[in-house]
XYZ file of N, CA and C in Angstrom:
726
model
N -24.361 -38.329 60.920
C -25.774 -38.179 60.186
C -26.240 -39.258 59.419
N -27.189 -39.883 59.512
C -27.650 -40.957 58.569
C -28.742 -40.479 57.670
N -28.834 -40.808 56.508
C -29.871 -40.398 55.570
C -30.305 -41.640 54.802
N -31.521 -41.700 54.459
C -32.066 -42.820 53.547
C -31.440 -42.400 52.068
N -30.958 -43.574 51.477
C -30.390 -43.289 50.157
C -31.396 -42.803 49.240
N -31.247 -41.609 48.553
C -32.257 -41.065 47.578
C -32.494 -41.778 46.463
N -33.719 -41.632 45.961
C -34.112 -42.301 44.827
C -33.654 -41.842 43.579
N -33.307 -40.530 43.479
C -32.590 -39.958 42.357
C -31.622 -38.979 42.974
N -30.584 -38.737 42.123
C -29.405 -37.934 42.904
C -29.708 -36.429 42.762
N -30.862 -36.087 42.254
C -31.336 -34.572 42.441
C -32.311 -34.669 43.512
N -31.783 -34.725 44.773
C -32.841 -35.121 45.835
C -33.340 -33.920 46.586
N -34.668 -34.070 47.025
C -35.348 -33.026 47.624
C -35.162 -33.296 49.080
N -33.883 -33.383 49.664
C -33.761 -33.555 50.953
C -32.737 -32.507 51.370
N -32.803 -32.236 52.694
C -31.756 -31.256 53.234
C -30.557 -31.764 53.803
N -29.395 -31.363 53.416
C -28.114 -31.794 53.772
C -27.387 -30.709 54.317
N -26.286 -30.882 55.129
C -25.259 -29.902 55.415
C -24.152 -29.976 54.256
N -23.277 -28.983 54.341
C -22.324 -29.026 53.273
C -21.442 -30.298 53.293
N -20.987 -30.751 54.319
C -20.121 -32.035 54.288
C -21.165 -33.192 54.490
N -21.323 -33.900 53.364
C -22.378 -34.974 53.459
C -21.829 -36.306 53.637
N -22.195 -37.054 54.614
C -21.816 -38.302 55.079
C -22.869 -39.364 54.525
N -22.500 -40.171 53.654
C -23.367 -41.266 53.094
C -23.292 -42.495 53.922
N -24.471 -42.765 54.678
C -24.494 -44.079 55.128
C -25.839 -44.873 54.906
N -25.743 -46.057 55.084
C -26.900 -46.966 54.829
C -27.799 -46.743 56.020
N -29.179 -46.654 55.831
C -30.019 -46.548 56.999
C -30.868 -47.700 57.186
N -30.582 -48.312 58.301
C -31.133 -49.638 58.672
C -32.712 -49.578 58.757
N -33.320 -48.351 58.997
C -34.780 -48.289 59.106
C -35.509 -48.095 57.831
N -34.730 -47.836 56.749
C -35.462 -47.459 55.409
C -35.245 -48.460 54.450
N -36.374 -48.821 53.725
C -36.159 -49.777 52.575
C -36.590 -49.250 51.190
N -37.113 -48.018 51.344
C -37.879 -47.717 50.327
C -37.359 -46.091 49.948
N -37.428 -45.562 48.761
C -36.941 -44.128 48.406
C -38.108 -43.244 48.887
N -37.855 -42.232 49.607
C -38.815 -41.351 50.219
C -39.440 -40.326 49.588
N -39.067 -39.982 48.166
C -39.329 -38.690 47.669
C -39.330 -38.929 46.132
N -40.112 -37.925 45.551
C -40.285 -37.839 44.008
C -39.227 -36.898 43.616
N -38.769 -37.155 42.355
C -37.399 -36.366 41.843
C -38.088 -34.911 41.368
N -37.097 -34.074 40.942
C -37.461 -32.800 40.449
C -38.171 -32.780 39.034
N -39.276 -32.085 38.895
C -40.011 -32.176 37.595
C -39.302 -31.536 36.627
N -39.673 -31.563 35.557
C -39.103 -31.076 34.278
C -38.951 -29.555 34.324
N -39.897 -28.806 35.037
C -39.886 -27.335 35.031
C -39.142 -26.963 36.149
N -38.339 -27.794 36.808
C -37.283 -27.608 37.910
C -38.076 -26.925 39.142
N -39.287 -27.262 39.562
C -39.861 -26.766 40.572
C -39.383 -27.701 41.714
N -38.801 -27.167 42.784
C -38.440 -28.154 43.906
C -39.535 -28.720 44.730
N -39.282 -29.974 44.837
C -40.369 -30.761 45.702
C -39.707 -31.121 46.967
N -40.084 -30.476 48.098
C -39.242 -30.760 49.294
C -40.463 -31.528 50.177
N -39.946 -32.673 50.829
C -40.813 -33.311 51.674
C -40.107 -33.458 53.004
N -39.072 -32.874 53.329
C -38.495 -33.118 54.685
C -38.562 -31.828 55.410
N -38.304 -31.878 56.752
C -38.344 -30.700 57.557
C -37.150 -29.898 57.235
N -37.233 -28.706 57.198
C -36.326 -27.773 56.604
C -35.484 -26.795 57.633
N -35.826 -27.166 58.994
C -35.248 -26.214 60.013
C -34.559 -27.044 61.132
N -33.956 -28.185 60.656
C -33.334 -29.011 61.673
C -31.844 -29.246 61.600
N -31.277 -28.645 60.523
C -29.922 -28.827 60.190
C -28.961 -27.783 60.730
N -27.850 -28.181 61.464
C -26.940 -27.424 61.908
C -25.688 -27.830 61.419
N -24.725 -26.847 61.327
C -23.342 -27.286 60.982
C -22.718 -27.968 62.119
N -21.784 -28.986 62.057
C -21.180 -29.616 63.298
C -20.330 -28.464 63.868
N -19.775 -28.848 65.084
C -18.988 -27.942 65.753
C -17.769 -27.445 65.198
N -17.071 -28.385 64.316
C -15.588 -28.162 63.813
C -15.871 -27.277 62.779
N -17.115 -26.793 62.187
C -17.165 -26.050 61.045
C -17.851 -24.698 61.286
N -17.913 -24.318 62.538
C -18.503 -23.058 62.881
C -17.660 -21.854 63.217
N -18.269 -20.703 63.160
C -17.634 -19.480 63.768
C -16.263 -19.187 63.478
N -15.814 -19.099 62.242
C -14.543 -18.693 61.803
C -14.923 -17.507 60.604
N -13.869 -16.940 60.215
C -13.974 -15.819 59.203
C -12.839 -16.229 58.069
N -13.365 -15.822 56.863
C -12.532 -16.158 55.539
C -12.013 -14.849 55.125
N -10.994 -14.852 54.469
C -10.372 -13.826 53.873
C -10.862 -13.659 52.232
N -11.095 -12.538 51.649
C -11.384 -12.443 50.328
C -10.409 -12.062 49.561
N -10.068 -12.742 48.405
C -8.967 -12.209 47.347
C -9.532 -11.972 46.084
N -8.840 -11.420 45.235
C -9.457 -11.044 43.943
C -8.753 -12.287 42.968
N -9.246 -12.091 41.657
C -8.713 -13.199 40.840
C -7.267 -13.181 40.396
N -6.641 -12.270 40.892
C -5.062 -12.173 40.540
C -4.307 -13.250 41.406
N -4.921 -13.831 42.506
C -4.255 -14.568 43.291
C -3.986 -16.043 42.646
N -2.732 -16.433 42.571
C -2.533 -17.598 41.957
C -2.421 -18.905 42.710
N -2.399 -18.645 44.026
C -2.178 -19.918 45.003
C -3.083 -19.777 46.158
N -4.384 -20.006 46.050
C -5.378 -19.725 47.125
C -5.097 -20.514 48.230
N -5.454 -20.128 49.455
C -5.337 -20.899 50.632
C -6.618 -21.710 50.775
N -6.689 -22.485 51.833
C -7.923 -23.350 52.021
C -9.335 -22.527 52.190
N -9.069 -21.267 52.586
C -10.377 -20.557 52.709
C -10.400 -19.331 52.184
N -9.911 -19.092 51.028
C -9.859 -17.776 50.362
C -10.735 -17.769 49.040
N -11.404 -16.885 48.775
C -12.482 -16.637 47.777
C -12.257 -15.548 46.688
N -12.602 -16.043 45.411
C -12.624 -15.002 44.386
C -14.145 -14.875 43.906
N -14.211 -13.571 43.575
C -15.660 -13.239 43.078
C -15.485 -12.757 41.583
N -16.544 -12.739 40.743
C -16.461 -12.533 39.420
C -17.485 -11.322 39.203
N -17.073 -10.390 38.059
C -17.935 -9.327 37.950
C -19.224 -9.471 37.387
N -19.469 -10.459 36.533
C -20.866 -10.670 35.910
C -21.885 -11.216 36.845
N -22.791 -10.605 37.173
C -24.007 -10.936 38.163
C -25.134 -10.779 37.380
N -26.127 -11.564 37.739
C -27.574 -11.249 37.190
C -28.473 -11.363 38.378
N -29.244 -10.048 38.480
C -30.041 -9.710 39.717
C -29.122 -9.851 40.898
N -29.385 -10.690 41.816
C -28.588 -10.610 42.999
C -27.606 -11.876 43.138
N -27.525 -12.603 41.957
C -26.804 -13.894 41.907
C -25.497 -13.735 41.243
N -24.389 -13.931 41.949
C -23.152 -13.986 41.307
C -22.343 -15.337 41.775
N -21.056 -15.372 41.020
C -20.294 -16.489 41.247
C -19.171 -16.153 42.170
N -18.943 -17.236 43.070
C -17.885 -17.242 44.146
C -17.031 -18.404 44.096
N -15.808 -18.396 43.989
C -15.026 -19.544 43.831
C -14.013 -19.727 44.759
N -13.769 -20.862 45.652
C -12.564 -21.125 46.389
C -12.043 -22.302 45.976
N -10.775 -22.223 45.443
C -10.096 -23.279 44.939
C -9.465 -24.294 46.021
N -9.299 -23.656 47.177
C -8.785 -24.439 48.300
C -9.809 -25.031 49.384
N -11.049 -25.079 48.794
C -12.246 -25.480 49.782
C -12.034 -27.101 49.939
N -11.621 -27.396 51.146
C -11.375 -28.831 51.431
C -10.396 -29.552 50.543
N -9.363 -28.706 50.090
C -8.286 -29.065 49.114
C -8.914 -29.613 47.934
N -10.045 -29.263 47.497
C -10.571 -29.644 46.136
C -11.126 -28.464 45.420
N -11.843 -27.522 46.074
C -12.469 -26.358 45.352
C -14.060 -26.517 45.129
N -14.523 -25.367 45.431
C -15.960 -25.218 45.150
C -16.325 -23.911 44.552
N -17.468 -23.848 43.660
C -17.978 -22.660 43.128
C -19.449 -22.496 43.674
N -19.836 -21.322 43.988
C -21.197 -20.935 44.371
C -21.849 -20.072 43.331
N -23.038 -20.275 43.078
C -24.023 -19.232 42.504
C -24.920 -19.042 43.286
N -24.880 -17.748 44.061
C -25.668 -17.411 45.155
C -25.620 -16.072 45.395
N -26.311 -15.598 46.336
C -26.534 -14.176 46.967
C -25.316 -13.768 47.900
N -25.059 -12.598 48.109
C -23.892 -12.150 48.906
C -24.187 -12.645 50.284
N -25.241 -12.764 50.849
C -25.554 -13.081 52.354
C -25.387 -14.613 52.361
N -25.816 -15.578 51.468
C -25.372 -16.938 51.430
C -23.929 -17.150 51.294
N -23.386 -16.421 50.377
C -21.967 -16.632 50.353
C -21.175 -16.400 51.707
N -21.623 -15.377 52.360
C -21.089 -15.027 53.709
C -21.334 -16.112 54.448
N -22.352 -16.734 54.653
C -22.590 -17.991 55.575
C -21.616 -19.137 55.128
N -21.357 -19.392 53.768
C -20.505 -20.354 53.472
C -18.989 -19.986 53.814
N -18.848 -18.773 53.516
C -17.372 -18.335 53.842
C -17.048 -18.314 55.456
N -17.996 -18.436 56.239
C -17.786 -18.616 57.491
C -17.299 -19.809 57.979
N -17.404 -20.794 57.113
C -17.270 -22.250 57.616
C -15.740 -22.442 57.833
N -15.246 -23.070 58.881
C -13.857 -23.263 58.977
C -13.490 -24.525 58.366
N -12.533 -24.537 57.600
C -12.197 -25.629 56.778
C -11.376 -26.567 57.669
N -11.848 -27.783 57.966
C -10.982 -28.884 58.777
C -9.790 -29.254 58.074
N -8.651 -29.584 58.765
C -7.524 -30.135 58.063
C -7.690 -31.472 57.619
N -8.646 -32.368 58.184
C -9.007 -33.544 57.697
C -9.795 -33.481 56.469
N -9.300 -34.232 55.363
C -10.190 -34.082 54.210
C -11.357 -35.062 54.134
N -12.060 -35.100 53.025
C -13.130 -35.936 52.828
C -12.698 -37.408 52.915
N -13.537 -38.388 53.461
C -13.240 -39.790 53.418
C -14.171 -40.220 52.194
N -13.181 -41.003 51.388
C -13.985 -41.703 50.165
C -14.088 -43.182 50.298
N -14.380 -43.862 49.248
C -14.780 -45.186 49.272
C -13.761 -46.139 49.543
N -12.521 -45.773 49.193
C -11.190 -46.569 49.558
C -11.311 -48.063 49.064
N -11.011 -48.991 50.142
C -11.041 -50.397 49.822
C -12.385 -51.045 49.786
N -13.642 -50.404 50.103
C -14.690 -51.065 50.072
C -15.209 -51.076 48.790
N -14.978 -50.385 47.765
C -15.717 -50.213 46.335
C -14.809 -50.029 45.211
N -15.239 -50.132 44.176
C -14.401 -49.746 42.898
C -15.336 -49.127 41.883
N -14.819 -48.281 40.993
C -15.388 -47.650 40.014
C -15.433 -48.440 38.736
N -16.696 -48.723 38.235
C -16.683 -49.414 36.896
C -17.693 -48.638 35.907
N -17.645 -49.201 34.784
C -18.737 -48.439 33.652
C -19.988 -49.247 33.782
N -21.112 -48.471 34.069
C -22.431 -49.049 34.132
C -23.009 -48.721 32.983
N -23.562 -49.944 32.186
C -24.312 -49.660 30.985
C -25.515 -48.646 31.088
N -25.560 -47.470 30.275
C -26.443 -46.663 30.148
C -26.476 -45.610 31.473
N -25.519 -45.687 32.404
C -25.394 -44.734 33.329
C -24.077 -44.197 33.508
N -23.042 -44.451 32.856
C -21.784 -43.994 32.839
C -21.055 -44.662 34.096
N -20.230 -44.015 34.836
C -19.307 -44.405 35.755
C -20.123 -44.848 37.076
N -20.009 -45.965 37.767
C -20.825 -46.286 38.843
C -19.781 -46.839 39.912
N -20.246 -46.884 41.105
C -19.589 -47.478 42.117
C -20.074 -48.677 42.738
N -19.301 -49.808 42.614
C -19.765 -51.205 43.191
C -18.963 -51.609 44.385
N -19.579 -52.235 45.203
C -18.963 -52.858 46.371
C -18.159 -53.979 46.020
N -16.863 -53.987 46.802
C -15.770 -54.935 46.558
C -15.964 -56.022 47.788
N -16.894 -55.667 48.636
C -17.090 -56.677 49.988
C -18.361 -56.316 50.524
N -18.814 -57.412 51.354
C -20.116 -56.897 52.115
C -20.053 -55.649 52.866
N -21.118 -54.735 52.736
C -21.127 -53.620 53.237
C -22.300 -53.669 54.466
N -21.963 -53.508 55.593
C -22.991 -53.645 56.689
C -23.974 -52.515 56.617
N -25.290 -52.831 57.098
C -26.282 -51.709 57.407
C -25.773 -50.613 58.374
N -25.829 -49.373 58.108
C -25.257 -48.360 58.868
C -23.984 -48.141 58.771
N -23.169 -48.758 57.922
C -21.603 -48.496 57.728
C -21.467 -47.417 56.898
N -20.536 -46.406 57.338
C -20.449 -45.284 56.420
C -19.675 -45.737 55.073
N -20.112 -45.133 54.030
C -19.408 -45.565 52.662
C -18.449 -44.389 52.357
N -18.879 -43.141 52.598
C -17.908 -41.854 52.247
C -18.425 -40.857 52.860
N -17.675 -39.774 53.055
C -18.053 -38.331 53.112
C -17.560 -37.491 51.968
N -18.329 -36.591 51.489
C -17.900 -35.815 50.503
C -18.508 -34.364 50.493
N -17.763 -33.258 49.858
C -18.206 -32.006 49.964
C -18.514 -31.603 48.612
N -19.548 -30.677 48.294
C -19.952 -30.370 46.993
C -18.832 -29.365 46.275
N -18.953 -29.746 44.833
C -18.080 -28.976 43.982
C -18.898 -27.653 43.664
N -20.213 -27.626 43.670
C -20.969 -26.741 43.092
C -22.237 -26.582 43.947
N -22.578 -25.258 44.406
C -23.751 -24.958 45.065
C -24.438 -23.828 44.097
N -25.734 -24.072 43.772
C -26.524 -23.008 43.205
C -27.781 -22.766 43.862
N -27.984 -21.520 44.272
C -29.201 -21.184 44.851
C -30.553 -21.510 44.217
N -31.409 -22.152 44.930
C -32.503 -22.701 44.349
C -33.398 -21.756 43.623
N -33.498 -20.431 44.315
C -34.473 -19.560 43.675
C -33.931 -18.885 42.378
N -32.557 -19.143 41.977
C -31.870 -18.567 40.878
C -32.754 -19.239 39.554
N -33.166 -20.320 39.642
C -33.847 -21.078 38.612
C -35.285 -20.619 38.407
N -35.809 -19.825 39.316
C -37.009 -19.018 39.201
C -37.004 -17.640 38.789
N -35.886 -17.073 39.146
C -35.657 -15.531 38.835
C -34.817 -15.167 37.590
N -34.238 -16.221 37.183
C -33.425 -15.856 35.993
C -33.728 -16.593 34.855
N -33.385 -15.994 33.713
C -33.499 -16.741 32.413
C -32.622 -17.948 32.368
N -32.963 -19.004 31.513
C -32.120 -20.210 31.423
C -30.663 -19.718 30.752
N -30.765 -18.727 30.028
C -29.593 -18.256 29.183
C -28.630 -17.614 30.409
N -29.119 -16.871 31.201
C -28.347 -16.254 32.292
C -27.744 -17.468 33.275
N -28.657 -18.294 33.545
C -28.160 -19.451 34.500
C -27.018 -20.255 33.662
N -27.206 -20.662 32.500
C -26.155 -21.184 31.773
C -24.798 -20.567 31.859
N -25.036 -19.135 31.662
C -23.874 -18.550 31.716
C -23.044 -18.497 32.944
N -23.831 -18.344 34.102
C -23.121 -18.285 35.528
C -22.729 -19.781 35.726
N -23.358 -20.837 35.236
C -22.801 -22.091 35.395
C -21.619 -22.330 34.715
N -21.321 -21.880 33.337
C -20.072 -21.810 32.894
C -18.953 -21.321 33.528
N -19.257 -20.038 34.106
C -18.154 -19.463 34.755
C -17.859 -20.136 36.067
N -18.901 -20.618 36.917
C -18.597 -21.496 38.084
C -17.856 -22.624 37.688
N -18.182 -23.397 36.914
C -17.266 -24.661 36.561
C -16.011 -24.395 36.013
N -15.907 -23.414 35.009
C -14.701 -23.166 34.483
C -13.626 -22.713 35.333
N -13.984 -22.120 36.379
C -12.846 -21.588 37.426
C -12.639 -22.558 38.546
N -13.163 -23.731 38.378
C -12.710 -24.555 39.423
C -11.306 -25.173 39.122
N -10.508 -25.741 40.183
C -9.273 -26.393 39.756
C -9.570 -27.507 38.787
N -8.415 -27.777 37.881
C -8.575 -28.617 36.849
C -9.217 -30.072 37.239
N -8.664 -30.635 38.094
C -9.114 -31.881 38.527
C -10.660 -31.813 39.153
N -10.984 -30.715 39.785
C -12.495 -30.730 40.146
C -13.143 -30.487 38.998
N -12.852 -29.629 37.992
C -13.659 -29.672 36.902
C -13.798 -30.788 36.257
N -12.765 -31.522 35.992
C -12.845 -32.891 35.280
C -13.762 -33.584 35.915
N -13.833 -33.779 37.276
C -14.605 -34.725 37.994
C -16.066 -34.313 37.921
N -16.403 -32.935 37.827
C -17.647 -32.416 37.617
C -18.268 -32.829 36.153
N -17.261 -32.673 35.191
C -17.764 -32.819 33.793
C -17.758 -34.248 33.579
N -17.171 -35.203 34.294
C -17.222 -36.547 33.892
C -18.592 -37.263 34.318
N -19.558 -36.431 34.982
C -20.829 -36.968 35.347
C -21.697 -36.945 34.272
N -22.540 -37.840 34.227
C -23.552 -37.952 33.060
C -24.775 -36.984 33.284
N -25.239 -36.422 32.175
C -26.415 -35.551 32.094
C -27.594 -36.352 31.185
N -28.820 -36.271 31.716
C -29.831 -37.027 31.116
C -30.768 -36.432 30.302
N -30.680 -35.001 30.354
C -31.823 -34.208 29.755
C -31.463 -33.568 28.350
N -30.163 -33.851 28.006
C -29.702 -33.335 26.580
C -29.769 -31.969 26.393
N -29.637 -31.000 27.398
C -29.571 -29.647 27.325
C -28.238 -29.133 27.439
N -27.844 -27.837 27.938
C -26.600 -27.310 28.249
C -25.978 -28.300 29.293
N -24.577 -28.693 28.791
C -24.094 -29.978 29.623
C -23.877 -29.652 31.119
N -23.330 -28.395 31.506
C -22.958 -28.248 32.715
C -24.167 -28.095 33.587
N -25.200 -27.488 33.052
C -26.520 -27.326 33.815
C -27.222 -28.607 33.963
N -27.125 -29.346 32.712
C -27.818 -30.711 32.758
C -27.068 -31.631 33.853
N -25.833 -31.590 34.045
C -25.105 -32.438 35.206
C -25.803 -31.961 36.477
N -25.931 -30.651 36.733
C -26.451 -30.360 37.926
C -27.827 -30.866 38.228
N -28.848 -30.833 37.137
C -30.126 -31.316 37.369
C -30.080 -32.925 37.603
N -29.254 -33.563 36.846
C -29.088 -34.971 37.045
C -28.462 -35.493 38.291
N -27.561 -34.727 38.800
C -26.649 -35.388 39.890
C -26.549 -34.426 41.055
N -27.750 -33.967 41.672
C -27.460 -33.004 42.736
C -28.386 -33.295 43.970
N -27.975 -32.798 45.158
C -28.880 -32.827 46.301
C -29.447 -31.423 46.434
N -30.474 -31.397 47.239
C -30.930 -30.005 47.836
C -30.091 -29.806 49.174
N -29.415 -28.723 49.432
C -28.557 -28.292 50.460
C -28.899 -27.021 51.095
N -28.779 -26.883 52.694
C -29.071 -25.658 53.050
C -27.897 -25.158 53.578
N -27.819 -23.879 53.523
C -26.476 -23.184 54.282
C -26.926 -22.436 55.407
N -28.266 -22.523 55.823
C -28.726 -21.963 56.978
C -29.511 -20.645 56.484
N -30.395 -20.252 57.694
C -31.329 -19.287 57.302
C -32.588 -19.493 56.541
N -33.312 -18.674 56.317
C -34.546 -18.820 55.397
C -34.333 -18.789 54.219
N -33.327 -18.409 53.718
C -33.164 -18.158 52.136
C -31.814 -18.982 51.757
N -31.522 -20.037 52.411
C -30.311 -20.860 52.329
C -30.398 -22.042 51.638
N -31.286 -22.321 50.669
C -31.623 -23.559 50.070
C -30.797 -23.542 48.610
N -29.956 -24.416 48.529
C -29.237 -24.438 47.253
C -29.397 -25.987 46.604
N -28.956 -26.142 45.266
C -28.685 -27.357 44.711
C -27.097 -27.727 44.873
N -26.720 -28.770 45.459
C -25.404 -29.117 45.393
C -24.912 -30.233 44.682
N -23.919 -30.139 43.908
C -23.452 -31.283 43.218
C -22.181 -31.823 43.909
N -22.260 -33.174 44.220
C -21.244 -33.851 44.745
C -20.554 -35.012 43.723
N -19.529 -34.657 43.196
C -19.107 -35.556 42.040
C -18.897 -37.084 42.542
N -18.234 -37.021 43.737
C -17.959 -38.424 44.283
C -19.312 -39.286 44.554
N -20.282 -38.512 44.895
C -21.576 -39.286 45.200
C -22.390 -39.677 43.971
N -22.044 -38.961 42.781
C -22.877 -39.163 41.582
C -22.721 -40.597 41.098
N -21.393 -41.238 41.457
C -21.226 -42.554 40.911
C -22.007 -43.537 41.596
N -22.714 -43.254 42.638
C -23.531 -44.194 43.164
C -24.858 -44.525 42.333
N -24.656 -45.361 41.469
C -25.870 -45.770 40.570
C -26.614 -46.699 41.537
N -27.869 -46.928 41.340
C -28.895 -47.599 42.097
C -30.103 -47.826 41.501
N -30.985 -48.702 42.081
C -32.295 -49.101 41.718
C -33.098 -48.846 42.842
N -34.239 -48.153 42.805
C -35.069 -47.901 43.944
C -35.682 -49.101 44.462
N -36.141 -50.008 43.407
C -36.888 -51.212 43.791
C -36.397 -52.286 42.835
N -35.219 -52.735 43.192
C -34.507 -53.776 42.339
C -35.343 -54.989 42.316
N -35.324 -55.754 41.315
C -36.156 -56.977 41.106
C -35.239 -58.177 41.531
């Protein structure tokens, strides 16, 4: 899959769970406007064309309670505190990294059906290095020439939050669910999430999501979420560099 590099990391684009970032040789400008301060989604791309690749379809996951200490690659924990229809679901073995969802039962079921490939995400490796970017935190810079269309990385989300939760729940309830979701990620995954910059000066975990997320679909008419990819958030950029 090729995508145009988004103008802000809270992108109004539709992406599958496994996100492959590549340069798009046909695009030279950023195609969308970012999320407004009142968090109303601005969707400008067709929303009915994404399908999961063949290697992540048609499997079933096991459900386990929070007493399980060594989760498998596709085992889930649920938590008792829910608001309306939105609950927290965590899988600490998801792609060997971990993921938390704040979503409905039906959308969790869709994610839980994903077969976890044995091959883990491909990161930047020898092509790039991480440096401190003034005013932007950690950033990724190239260590060699990167060709147009060359894949830079693939990554999977650490957090998915249902888009409609921000309309239907109070900010206090959202912040509570966000705390539960991130606190229950594996230590390294939580640290990578918390290392991201937040620009709005509000509740830190929620602020990070608003600053560093893509819009993701898990399928169906009610499957739109905001997804945070910690590895992707270090891609600082300028939409129209001088």
